[in-house]
Amino acid sequence: MGDGSPRLHSKGKGRTPQNGDILALNLDSAEEGTASENGGAFQQMQLVEQQVRQSLMFCFCTSCSFRHTQDSYIQSRSTAIESIESTIAELGQIFTQLATMVAEQRETVQRIDADTIDIASNVSGAQRELLKYYASISSNRWLMLKVFGVLIVFVSDPLSTMPHT
């Protein structure tokens, strides 16, 4: 088996790697209690345990890191949802205030509309009264002109009938 092909043991898993990257456990020597060429079965078992621990620690740390990342993501989403919730509550209050203001404005607009109708009827009534007054003044003018004309005639006549001295 010195031809470079992997060597398989009769018990346990393992291949002897060419580059030394993979740790193989020789169960035959561990059961017999004899030392292997790498420093003994006990050392081999310790190396395996150390690698298992490191692998478990890596998995645990990766899991914790993932869990921490996931927790921070959930926390940030929770904060965002609470912010949206408070914004929606504020918008609800604003719309309630707006509805109250619109109701108040409706009453004001209705009063203004009623006042405008009253003003229009008052203006037309005032116009009628002004026309009546103008008509009465116009007829009185003619009367005053007639009276003034008669007075001029009477005043001018006595002067013409009076003797000249």
PDB file of C-alpha atoms in Angstrom, residues 20-98:
ATOM      1  CA  GLY A  20      -2.109  15.767   6.622  1.00  0.00           C
ATOM      2  CA  ASP A  21      -5.307  17.880   6.652  1.00  0.00           C
ATOM      3  CA  ILE A  22      -7.647  15.152   7.865  1.00  0.00           C
ATOM      4  CA  LEU A  23      -7.283  13.513  11.271  1.00  0.00           C
ATOM      5  CA  ALA A  24      -7.845   9.790  11.260  1.00  0.00           C
ATOM      6  CA  LEU A  25      -8.376   7.681  14.321  1.00  0.00           C
ATOM      7  CA  ASN A  26      -6.735   4.318  14.432  1.00  0.00           C
ATOM      8  CA  LEU A  27      -9.074   2.265  16.591  1.00  0.00           C
ATOM      9  CA  ASP A  28      -6.898  -0.846  16.443  1.00  0.00           C
ATOM     10  CA  SER A  29      -4.085   0.787  18.343  1.00  0.00           C
ATOM     11  CA  ALA A  30      -6.482   2.466  20.781  1.00  0.00           C
ATOM     12  CA  GLU A  31      -8.035  -0.887  21.669  1.00  0.00           C
ATOM     13  CA  GLU A  32      -4.652  -2.515  22.040  1.00  0.00           C
ATOM     14  CA  GLY A  33      -3.246   0.371  24.065  1.00  0.00           C
ATOM     15  CA  THR A  34      -0.184   0.635  21.878  1.00  0.00           C
ATOM     16  CA  ALA A  35       1.236   3.892  20.670  1.00  0.00           C
ATOM     17  CA  SER A  36       0.805   4.840  17.059  1.00  0.00           C
ATOM     18  CA  GLU A  37       3.340   6.609  14.961  1.00  0.00           C
ATOM     19  CA  ASN A  38       1.825  10.100  15.794  1.00  0.00           C
ATOM     20  CA  GLY A  39       2.349   9.950  19.539  1.00  0.00           C
ATOM     21  CA  GLY A  40      -0.162   7.491  20.914  1.00  0.00           C
ATOM     22  CA  ALA A  41      -3.839   6.641  20.950  1.00  0.00           C
ATOM     23  CA  PHE A  42      -4.494   8.882  23.938  1.00  0.00           C
ATOM     24  CA  GLN A  43      -3.141  11.903  22.118  1.00  0.00           C
ATOM     25  CA  GLN A  44      -5.184  10.988  19.095  1.00  0.00           C
ATOM     26  CA  MET A  45      -8.338  10.847  21.247  1.00  0.00           C
ATOM     27  CA  GLN A  46      -7.514  14.232  22.775  1.00  0.00           C
ATOM     28  CA  LEU A  47      -7.042  15.761  19.339  1.00  0.00           C
ATOM     29  CA  VAL A  48     -10.365  14.350  18.210  1.00  0.00           C
ATOM     30  CA  GLU A  49     -12.094  15.694  21.309  1.00  0.00           C
ATOM     31  CA  GLN A  50     -10.458  19.076  20.841  1.00  0.00           C
ATOM     32  CA  GLN A  51     -11.585  19.237  17.224  1.00  0.00           C
ATOM     33  CA  VAL A  52     -15.105  18.220  18.214  1.00  0.00           C
ATOM     34  CA  ARG A  53     -15.154  20.909  20.914  1.00  0.00           C
ATOM     35  CA  GLN A  54     -13.882  23.518  18.477  1.00  0.00           C
ATOM     36  CA  SER A  55     -16.450  22.451  15.935  1.00  0.00           C
ATOM     37  CA  LEU A  56     -19.225  22.618  18.536  1.00  0.00           C
ATOM     38  CA  MET A  57     -17.998  26.020  19.756  1.00  0.00           C
ATOM     39  CA  PHE A  58     -17.972  27.287  16.190  1.00  0.00           C
ATOM     40  CA  CYS A  59     -21.498  26.008  15.662  1.00  0.00           C
ATOM     41  CA  PHE A  60     -22.611  27.481  18.985  1.00  0.00           C
ATOM     42  CA  CYS A  61     -20.974  30.841  18.233  1.00  0.00           C
ATOM     43  CA  THR A  62     -22.416  30.854  14.735  1.00  0.00           C
ATOM     44  CA  SER A  63     -25.821  29.978  16.160  1.00  0.00           C
ATOM     45  CA  CYS A  64     -25.491  32.677  18.834  1.00  0.00           C
ATOM     46  CA  SER A  65     -24.341  35.180  16.250  1.00  0.00           C
ATOM     47  CA  PHE A  66     -27.252  34.242  13.983  1.00  0.00           C
ATOM     48  CA  ARG A  67     -29.628  34.372  16.922  1.00  0.00           C
ATOM     49  CA  HIS A  68     -28.179  37.742  17.979  1.00  0.00           C
ATOM     50  CA  THR A  69     -28.525  39.054  14.424  1.00  0.00           C
ATOM     51  CA  GLN A  70     -32.045  37.691  14.226  1.00  0.00           C
ATOM     52  CA  ASP A  71     -32.921  39.191  17.635  1.00  0.00           C
ATOM     53  CA  SER A  72     -31.549  42.590  16.651  1.00  0.00           C
ATOM     54  CA  TYR A  73     -33.512  42.423  13.379  1.00  0.00           C
ATOM     55  CA  ILE A  74     -36.694  41.520  15.254  1.00  0.00           C
ATOM     56  CA  GLN A  75     -36.021  44.330  17.751  1.00  0.00           C
ATOM     57  CA  SER A  76     -35.506  46.863  14.946  1.00  0.00           C
ATOM     58  CA  ARG A  77     -38.713  45.719  13.233  1.00  0.00           C
ATOM     59  CA  SER A  78     -40.561  45.958  16.551  1.00  0.00           C
ATOM     60  CA  THR A  79     -39.282  49.513  17.034  1.00  0.00           C
ATOM     61  CA  ALA A  80     -40.342  50.414  13.487  1.00  0.00           C
ATOM     62  CA  ILE A  81     -43.812  48.937  14.053  1.00  0.00           C
ATOM     63  CA  GLU A  82     -44.205  50.889  17.305  1.00  0.00           C
ATOM     64  CA  SER A  83     -43.166  54.066  15.496  1.00  0.00           C
ATOM     65  CA  ILE A  84     -45.718  53.420  12.751  1.00  0.00           C
ATOM     66  CA  GLU A  85     -48.368  52.685  15.369  1.00  0.00           C
ATOM     67  CA  SER A  86     -47.729  55.986  17.176  1.00  0.00           C
ATOM     68  CA  THR A  87     -47.781  57.855  13.853  1.00  0.00           C
ATOM     69  CA  ILE A  88     -51.130  56.282  12.965  1.00  0.00           C
ATOM     70  CA  ALA A  89     -52.503  57.247  16.393  1.00  0.00           C
ATOM     71  CA  GLU A  90     -51.337  60.847  15.855  1.00  0.00           C
ATOM     72  CA  LEU A  91     -52.942  60.871  12.408  1.00  0.00           C
ATOM     73  CA  GLY A  92     -56.185  59.625  13.965  1.00  0.00           C
ATOM     74  CA  GLN A  93     -56.127  62.527  16.421  1.00  0.00           C
ATOM     75  CA  ILE A  94     -55.400  64.998  13.622  1.00  0.00           C
ATOM     76  CA  PHE A  95     -58.300  63.670  11.535  1.00  0.00           C
ATOM     77  CA  THR A  96     -60.602  63.863  14.568  1.00  0.00           C
ATOM     78  CA  GLN A  97     -59.621  67.508  15.080  1.00  0.00           C
ATOM     79  CA  LEU A  98     -60.082  68.150  11.368  1.00  0.00           C
TER      80      LEU A  98
END
